[in-house]
PDB file of C-alpha atoms and ligand atoms in Angstrom:
ATOM      1  CA  UNK A   1     104.570  41.301 -17.046  1.00 70.00           C
ATOM      2  CA  UNK A   2     107.716  39.423 -17.462  1.00 76.00           C
ATOM      3  CA  UNK A   3     110.786  41.388 -18.388  1.00 75.00           C
ATOM      4  CA  UNK A   4     113.093  39.921 -20.975  1.00 73.00           C
ATOM      5  CA  UNK A   5     116.595  38.853 -19.830  1.00 80.00           C
ATOM      6  CA  UNK A   6     118.637  41.831 -20.944  1.00 78.00           C
ATOM      7  CA  UNK A   7     121.750  39.828 -20.682  1.00 82.00           C
ATOM      8  CA  UNK A   8     120.378  37.880 -23.753  1.00 84.00           C
ATOM      9  CA  UNK A   9     119.119  40.825 -25.518  1.00 84.00           C
ATOM     10  CA  UNK A  10     120.956  41.466 -28.652  1.00 86.00           C
ATOM     11  CA  UNK A  11     120.739  45.128 -29.154  1.00 84.00           C
ATOM     12  CA  UNK A  12     122.184  45.813 -25.786  1.00 83.00           C
ATOM     13  CA  UNK A  13     124.799  43.296 -26.131  1.00 84.00           C
ATOM     14  CA  UNK A  14     125.897  44.907 -29.506  1.00 87.00           C
ATOM     15  CA  UNK A  15     125.820  48.404 -27.851  1.00 84.00           C
ATOM     16  CA  UNK A  16     127.904  47.122 -24.947  1.00 83.00           C
ATOM     17  CA  UNK A  17     130.419  45.738 -27.298  1.00 85.00           C
ATOM     18  CA  UNK A  18     130.679  48.935 -29.271  1.00 85.00           C
ATOM     19  CA  UNK A  19     131.198  50.814 -26.055  1.00 83.00           C
ATOM     20  CA  UNK A  20     133.913  48.428 -25.056  1.00 83.00           C
ATOM     21  CA  UNK A  21     132.020  47.810 -21.788  1.00 80.00           C
ATOM     22  CA  UNK A  22     133.355  44.309 -20.750  1.00 77.00           C
ATOM     23  CA  UNK A  23     132.176  44.228 -17.312  1.00 76.00           C
ATOM     24  CA  UNK A  24     128.541  44.332 -16.194  1.00 74.00           C
ATOM     25  CA  UNK A  25     129.265  46.572 -13.226  1.00 71.00           C
ATOM     26  CA  UNK A  26     127.070  46.612 -10.057  1.00 68.00           C
ATOM     27  CA  UNK A  27     124.348  48.798  -9.056  1.00 68.00           C
ATOM     28  CA  UNK A  28     123.710  50.076  -5.504  1.00 69.00           C
ATOM     29  CA  UNK A  29     120.049  51.307  -5.153  1.00 78.00           C
ATOM     30  CA  UNK A  30     119.675  54.539  -3.484  1.00 85.00           C
ATOM     31  CA  UNK A  31     117.389  54.423  -0.486  1.00 87.00           C
ATOM     32  CA  UNK A  32     116.833  57.858   0.981  1.00 88.00           C
ATOM     33  CA  UNK A  33     115.752  56.332   4.255  1.00 89.00           C
ATOM     34  CA  UNK A  34     119.234  54.798   4.511  1.00 89.00           C
ATOM     35  CA  UNK A  35     121.477  56.807   2.439  1.00 90.00           C
ATOM     36  CA  UNK A  36     122.372  60.595   2.689  1.00 93.00           C
ATOM     37  CA  UNK A  37     121.685  62.821  -0.308  1.00 93.00           C
ATOM     38  CA  UNK A  38     124.405  65.076  -1.329  1.00 92.00           C
ATOM     39  CA  UNK A  39     122.508  68.035   0.219  1.00 95.00           C
ATOM     40  CA  UNK A  40     122.270  66.305   3.490  1.00 96.00           C
ATOM     41  CA  UNK A  41     125.866  65.421   3.441  1.00 94.00           C
ATOM     42  CA  UNK A  42     126.744  69.060   2.904  1.00 95.00           C
ATOM     43  CA  UNK A  43     124.394  70.211   5.621  1.00 96.00           C
ATOM     44  CA  UNK A  44     125.993  67.762   8.080  1.00 96.00           C
ATOM     45  CA  UNK A  45     129.210  69.417   7.484  1.00 94.00           C
ATOM     46  CA  UNK A  46     127.940  72.850   8.143  1.00 92.00           C
ATOM     47  CA  UNK A  47     124.975  73.552  10.504  1.00 88.00           C
ATOM     48  CA  UNK A  48     123.891  69.994  10.911  1.00 95.00           C
ATOM     49  CA  UNK A  49     120.468  68.453  10.235  1.00 97.00           C
ATOM     50  CA  UNK A  50     117.274  67.857  12.452  1.00 97.00           C
ATOM     51  CA  UNK A  51     116.713  64.447  13.402  1.00 97.00           C
ATOM     52  CA  UNK A  52     114.746  62.308  15.889  1.00 97.00           C
ATOM     53  CA  UNK A  53     115.925  59.960  18.637  1.00 96.00           C
ATOM     54  CA  UNK A  54     114.711  57.114  16.603  1.00 95.00           C
ATOM     55  CA  UNK A  55     117.066  58.199  13.681  1.00 96.00           C
ATOM     56  CA  UNK A  56     120.168  57.466  15.753  1.00 95.00           C
ATOM     57  CA  UNK A  57     121.742  54.162  15.274  1.00 93.00           C
ATOM     58  CA  UNK A  58     124.702  52.667  17.278  1.00 93.00           C
ATOM     59  CA  UNK A  59     127.456  51.149  15.258  1.00 93.00           C
ATOM     60  CA  UNK A  60     129.552  48.103  16.357  1.00 91.00           C
ATOM     61  CA  UNK A  61     132.143  50.323  17.806  1.00 91.00           C
ATOM     62  CA  UNK A  62     129.528  52.297  19.937  1.00 94.00           C
ATOM     63  CA  UNK A  63     129.787  55.403  17.747  1.00 96.00           C
ATOM     64  CA  UNK A  64     126.544  57.038  16.314  1.00 96.00           C
ATOM     65  CA  UNK A  65     125.232  56.696  12.764  1.00 95.00           C
ATOM     66  CA  UNK A  66     122.544  58.751  11.156  1.00 95.00           C
ATOM     67  CA  UNK A  67     121.726  57.014   7.833  1.00 93.00           C
ATOM     68  CA  UNK A  68     125.144  56.014   6.392  1.00 92.00           C
ATOM     69  CA  UNK A  69     127.329  58.527   8.131  1.00 95.00           C
ATOM     70  CA  UNK A  70     128.940  58.683  11.556  1.00 96.00           C
ATOM     71  CA  UNK A  71     127.680  61.742  13.320  1.00 97.00           C
ATOM     72  CA  UNK A  72     127.496  63.581  16.721  1.00 98.00           C
ATOM     73  CA  UNK A  73     124.214  64.517  18.165  1.00 98.00           C
ATOM     74  CA  UNK A  74     122.909  67.360  20.496  1.00 98.00           C
ATOM     75  CA  UNK A  75     119.663  69.039  21.547  1.00 97.00           C
ATOM     76  CA  UNK A  76     118.532  72.484  20.911  1.00 94.00           C
ATOM     77  CA  UNK A  77     116.896  74.672  23.549  1.00 94.00           C
ATOM     78  CA  UNK A  78     113.569  76.489  23.014  1.00 93.00           C
ATOM     79  CA  UNK A  79     115.353  79.279  21.258  1.00 94.00           C
ATOM     80  CA  UNK A  80     116.888  76.828  18.773  1.00 91.00           C
ATOM     81  CA  UNK A  81     120.278  77.136  20.473  1.00 93.00           C
ATOM     82  CA  UNK A  82     122.646  74.208  21.162  1.00 94.00           C
ATOM     83  CA  UNK A  83     122.075  73.050  24.681  1.00 94.00           C
ATOM     84  CA  UNK A  84     124.022  70.767  27.081  1.00 95.00           C
ATOM     85  CA  UNK A  85     126.864  68.581  25.772  1.00 97.00           C
ATOM     86  CA  UNK A  86     127.129  66.759  22.373  1.00 98.00           C
ATOM     87  CA  UNK A  87     127.184  62.908  22.038  1.00 98.00           C
ATOM     88  CA  UNK A  88     129.165  60.829  19.907  1.00 96.00           C
ATOM     89  CA  UNK A  89     128.458  57.300  21.285  1.00 97.00           C
ATOM     90  CA  UNK A  90     125.420  55.347  22.528  1.00 95.00           C
ATOM     91  CA  UNK A  91     125.774  56.459  26.130  1.00 97.00           C
ATOM     92  CA  UNK A  92     122.700  55.880  28.463  1.00 97.00           C
ATOM     93  CA  UNK A  93     121.210  59.367  27.348  1.00 97.00           C
ATOM     94  CA  UNK A  94     121.437  58.524  23.661  1.00 97.00           C
ATOM     95  CA  UNK A  95     119.987  54.880  24.274  1.00 96.00           C
ATOM     96  CA  UNK A  96     117.166  56.654  26.007  1.00 97.00           C
ATOM     97  CA  UNK A  97     116.702  58.800  22.904  1.00 96.00           C
ATOM     98  CA  UNK A  98     116.996  55.964  20.423  1.00 94.00           C
ATOM     99  CA  UNK A  99     114.777  53.583  22.195  1.00 95.00           C
ATOM    100  CA  UNK A 100     112.340  55.371  24.537  1.00 96.00           C
ATOM    101  CA  UNK A 101     112.081  59.206  23.677  1.00 95.00           C
ATOM    102  CA  UNK A 102     112.070  58.237  19.938  1.00 95.00           C
ATOM    103  CA  UNK A 103     110.321  61.356  18.707  1.00 96.00           C
ATOM    104  CA  UNK A 104     112.663  63.711  20.693  1.00 95.00           C
ATOM    105  CA  UNK A 105     114.002  66.423  18.357  1.00 95.00           C
ATOM    106  CA  UNK A 106     117.673  66.456  17.934  1.00 97.00           C
ATOM    107  CA  UNK A 107     120.507  67.858  15.685  1.00 97.00           C
ATOM    108  CA  UNK A 108     122.931  65.751  14.081  1.00 98.00           C
ATOM    109  CA  UNK A 109     126.178  67.124  12.652  1.00 98.00           C
ATOM    110  CA  UNK A 110     129.863  66.201  11.685  1.00 97.00           C
ATOM    111  CA  UNK A 111     131.335  68.934  14.045  1.00 96.00           C
ATOM    112  CA  UNK A 112     130.032  70.365  17.460  1.00 96.00           C
ATOM    113  CA  UNK A 113     128.831  73.775  17.751  1.00 95.00           C
ATOM    114  CA  UNK A 114     131.698  76.103  18.956  1.00 93.00           C
ATOM    115  CA  UNK A 115     132.248  75.962  22.719  1.00 92.00           C
ATOM    116  CA  UNK A 116     130.061  72.829  23.271  1.00 95.00           C
ATOM    117  CA  UNK A 117     131.390  70.149  25.487  1.00 95.00           C
ATOM    118  CA  UNK A 118     131.704  66.539  24.836  1.00 96.00           C
ATOM    119  CA  UNK A 119     129.593  63.983  26.782  1.00 97.00           C
ATOM    120  CA  UNK A 120     131.841  62.274  29.310  1.00 94.00           C
ATOM    121  CA  UNK A 121     129.517  59.269  29.432  1.00 95.00           C
ATOM    122  CA  UNK A 122     130.123  58.859  25.755  1.00 97.00           C
ATOM    123  CA  UNK A 123     133.927  58.913  26.301  1.00 95.00           C
ATOM    124  CA  UNK A 124     133.341  56.331  29.046  1.00 93.00           C
ATOM    125  CA  UNK A 125     131.275  54.091  26.758  1.00 94.00           C
ATOM    126  CA  UNK A 126     134.134  54.275  24.072  1.00 94.00           C
ATOM    127  CA  UNK A 127     136.730  53.990  26.753  1.00 91.00           C
ATOM    128  CA  UNK A 128     138.343  56.766  24.776  1.00 92.00           C
ATOM    129  CA  UNK A 129     142.046  56.745  25.462  1.00 89.00           C
ATOM    130  CA  UNK A 130     141.361  54.788  28.667  1.00 84.00           C
ATOM    131  CA  UNK A 131     138.938  57.307  29.941  1.00 86.00           C
ATOM    132  CA  UNK A 132     137.003  55.975  32.926  1.00 82.00           C
ATOM    133  CA  UNK A 133     134.500  58.092  34.432  1.00 77.00           C
ATOM    134  CA  UNK A 134     133.616  55.643  37.166  1.00 76.00           C
ATOM    135  CA  UNK A 135     136.993  55.241  38.695  1.00 70.00           C
ATOM    136  CA  UNK A 136     137.753  58.036  41.101  1.00 66.00           C
ATOM    137  CA  UNK A 137     141.664  57.477  41.055  1.00 66.00           C
ATOM    138  CA  UNK A 138     141.678  58.209  37.379  1.00 73.00           C
ATOM    139  CA  UNK A 139     139.630  61.449  37.774  1.00 80.00           C
ATOM    140  CA  UNK A 140     142.646  63.866  37.024  1.00 84.00           C
ATOM    141  CA  UNK A 141     143.501  61.740  33.954  1.00 85.00           C
ATOM    142  CA  UNK A 142     139.915  61.642  32.776  1.00 85.00           C
ATOM    143  CA  UNK A 143     139.608  65.375  33.258  1.00 87.00           C
ATOM    144  CA  UNK A 144     142.696  66.076  31.262  1.00 90.00           C
ATOM    145  CA  UNK A 145     141.350  63.893  28.389  1.00 89.00           C
ATOM    146  CA  UNK A 146     137.992  65.875  28.402  1.00 89.00           C
ATOM    147  CA  UNK A 147     139.805  69.196  28.227  1.00 90.00           C
ATOM    148  CA  UNK A 148     142.081  68.086  25.494  1.00 92.00           C
ATOM    149  CA  UNK A 149     139.277  66.391  23.587  1.00 94.00           C
ATOM    150  CA  UNK A 150     139.353  67.318  19.997  1.00 94.00           C
ATOM    151  CA  UNK A 151     136.491  66.385  17.808  1.00 94.00           C
ATOM    152  CA  UNK A 152     138.397  66.670  14.542  1.00 93.00           C
ATOM    153  CA  UNK A 153     141.107  64.179  15.874  1.00 94.00           C
ATOM    154  CA  UNK A 154     138.283  61.960  16.983  1.00 96.00           C
ATOM    155  CA  UNK A 155     136.623  61.964  13.446  1.00 95.00           C
ATOM    156  CA  UNK A 156     139.970  61.356  11.769  1.00 93.00           C
ATOM    157  CA  UNK A 157     140.059  57.977  13.603  1.00 91.00           C
ATOM    158  CA  UNK A 158     136.325  57.403  13.270  1.00 93.00           C
ATOM    159  CA  UNK A 159     135.599  58.723   9.698  1.00 94.00           C
ATOM    160  CA  UNK A 160     132.257  60.421   9.150  1.00 94.00           C
ATOM    161  CA  UNK A 161     131.671  58.722   5.787  1.00 86.00           C
ATOM    162  CA  UNK A 162     131.298  56.186   4.453  1.00 77.00           C
ATOM    163  CA  UNK A 163     131.061  53.777   7.610  1.00 83.00           C
ATOM    164  CA  UNK A 164     131.878  50.206   7.998  1.00 70.00           C
ATOM    165  CA  UNK A 165     129.232  48.413   9.917  1.00 63.00           C
ATOM    166  CA  UNK A 166     131.316  45.971  11.793  1.00 55.00           C
ATOM    167  CA  UNK A 167     134.049  48.066  13.327  1.00 51.00           C
ATOM    168  CA  UNK A 168     135.426  47.120  16.732  1.00 45.00           C
ATOM    169  CA  UNK A 169     136.506  49.851  19.110  1.00 47.00           C
ATOM    170  CA  UNK A 170     139.893  50.985  18.178  1.00 46.00           C
ATOM    171  CA  UNK A 171     140.942  53.042  21.332  1.00 44.00           C
TER     172      UNK A 171
HETATM  173 ZN1   ZN B 201     126.679  60.853  25.700  1.00 65.94          ZN
END
């Protein structure tokens, strides 16, 4: 079936005129595989959402995206409690999850669980404030950065949502 060209469709054009709608506007199709729903967005800001390794996507600035939001990610232990460190970049561990252990169960969220520490390999990947985990003469400096690390401040510089796909590292 061939659809009519609605731009040439008189009843619609008259209606548009009556509404005073000069511009045609643009439409973004909502794709639940790529776009967060309102409920998912809310959950990310609270307890987080379950995800799999293959759902994580590194952005151009090495931070992590889940659908169209920048997130952090961590694992849950057998009791469903947060375990280990949380990741906010595509460090080697995250690359392993995203590319090899694709079905590994993870949690994605906007804020880390209370008391959970940031992954130092992620800070190294981002060269966050000059963080360099590989250089021993920088160890004191790097230790201070980890201790003072504040995820809220981080996500003020790297906003959760919406994300720009081609961002270069800013630190
Ligand atoms: Zn990491």
